[in-house]
CSV table of N, CA and C in Angstrom, one decimal:
chain,number,residue,atom,x,y,z
A,30,MET,N,29.6,-44.0,-14.4
A,30,MET,CA,30.5,-45.1,-14.0
A,30,MET,C,31.8,-45.0,-14.8
A,31,ALA,N,31.8,-44.2,-15.8
A,31,ALA,CA,33.0,-44.0,-16.6
A,31,ALA,C,34.0,-43.2,-15.8
A,32,GLU,N,33.5,-42.3,-15.0
A,32,GLU,CA,34.3,-41.4,-14.2
A,32,GLU,C,34.0,-41.5,-12.7
A,33,PRO,N,34.6,-42.5,-12.0
A,33,PRO,CA,34.3,-42.7,-10.6
A,33,PRO,C,34.9,-41.6,-9.8
A,34,ILE,N,35.9,-40.9,-10.3
A,34,ILE,CA,36.5,-39.8,-9.6
A,34,ILE,C,35.5,-38.7,-9.3
A,35,ILE,N,34.7,-38.3,-10.3
A,35,ILE,CA,33.7,-37.3,-10.2
A,35,ILE,C,32.7,-37.7,-9.1
A,36,SER,N,32.3,-39.0,-9.1
A,36,SER,CA,31.3,-39.4,-8.1
A,36,SER,C,31.9,-39.3,-6.7
A,37,ASN,N,33.2,-39.5,-6.6
A,37,ASN,CA,33.8,-39.4,-5.3
A,37,ASN,C,33.8,-37.9,-4.8
A,38,ILE,N,34.1,-37.0,-5.7
A,38,ILE,CA,34.0,-35.6,-5.4
A,38,ILE,C,32.6,-35.2,-5.0
A,39,ILE,N,31.6,-35.6,-5.7
A,39,ILE,CA,30.3,-35.3,-5.4
A,39,ILE,C,29.9,-35.7,-4.0
A,40,LEU,N,30.4,-36.9,-3.6
A,40,LEU,CA,30.2,-37.4,-2.3
A,40,LEU,C,30.7,-36.5,-1.2
A,41,PHE,N,31.9,-35.9,-1.5
A,41,PHE,CA,32.5,-35.0,-0.6
A,41,PHE,C,31.9,-33.7,-0.5
A,42,ILE,N,31.5,-33.2,-1.7
A,42,ILE,CA,30.8,-31.9,-1.8
A,42,ILE,C,29.4,-32.0,-1.4
A,43,PRO,N,28.9,-31.1,-0.5
A,43,PRO,CA,27.5,-31.0,-0.1
A,43,PRO,C,26.6,-30.7,-1.3
A,44,TYR,N,26.1,-31.7,-2.0
A,44,TYR,CA,25.3,-31.4,-3.2
A,44,TYR,C,24.1,-32.3,-3.1
A,45,PRO,N,22.9,-31.9,-3.7
A,45,PRO,CA,21.7,-32.7,-3.7
A,45,PRO,C,22.0,-34.0,-4.4
A,46,GLY,N,22.9,-34.0,-5.3
A,46,GLY,CA,23.2,-35.3,-6.1
A,46,GLY,C,23.9,-36.3,-5.2
A,47,GLN,N,24.4,-35.8,-4.0
A,47,GLN,CA,25.1,-36.7,-3.1
A,47,GLN,C,24.2,-37.9,-2.8
A,48,ARG,N,22.9,-37.7,-2.5
A,48,ARG,CA,22.1,-38.8,-2.1
A,48,ARG,C,22.0,-39.8,-3.2
A,49,ILE,N,21.9,-39.4,-4.4
A,49,ILE,CA,21.9,-40.3,-5.6
A,49,ILE,C,23.2,-41.1,-5.6
A,50,THR,N,24.3,-40.4,-5.4
A,50,THR,CA,25.6,-41.0,-5.5
A,50,THR,C,25.8,-42.0,-4.4
A,51,THR,N,25.3,-41.6,-3.2
A,51,THR,CA,25.4,-42.5,-2.0
A,51,THR,C,24.7,-43.8,-2.3
A,52,LEU,N,23.5,-43.7,-2.9
A,52,LEU,CA,22.7,-44.9,-3.2
A,52,LEU,C,23.4,-45.7,-4.2
A,53,HIS,N,24.1,-45.1,-5.2
A,53,HIS,CA,24.8,-45.9,-6.2
A,53,HIS,C,26.0,-46.6,-5.5
A,54,HIS,N,26.7,-45.9,-4.6
A,54,HIS,CA,27.9,-46.5,-4.0
A,54,HIS,C,27.5,-47.6,-3.0
A,55,THR,N,26.4,-47.3,-2.3
A,55,THR,CA,25.9,-48.3,-1.3
A,55,THR,C,25.3,-49.6,-2.0
């Protein structure tokens, strides 16, 4: 949460962590 920019990048990059990030954003 301290670095939302990184979370945004992860969402763009096809990474397994994307699912976790999407759940956090949703």
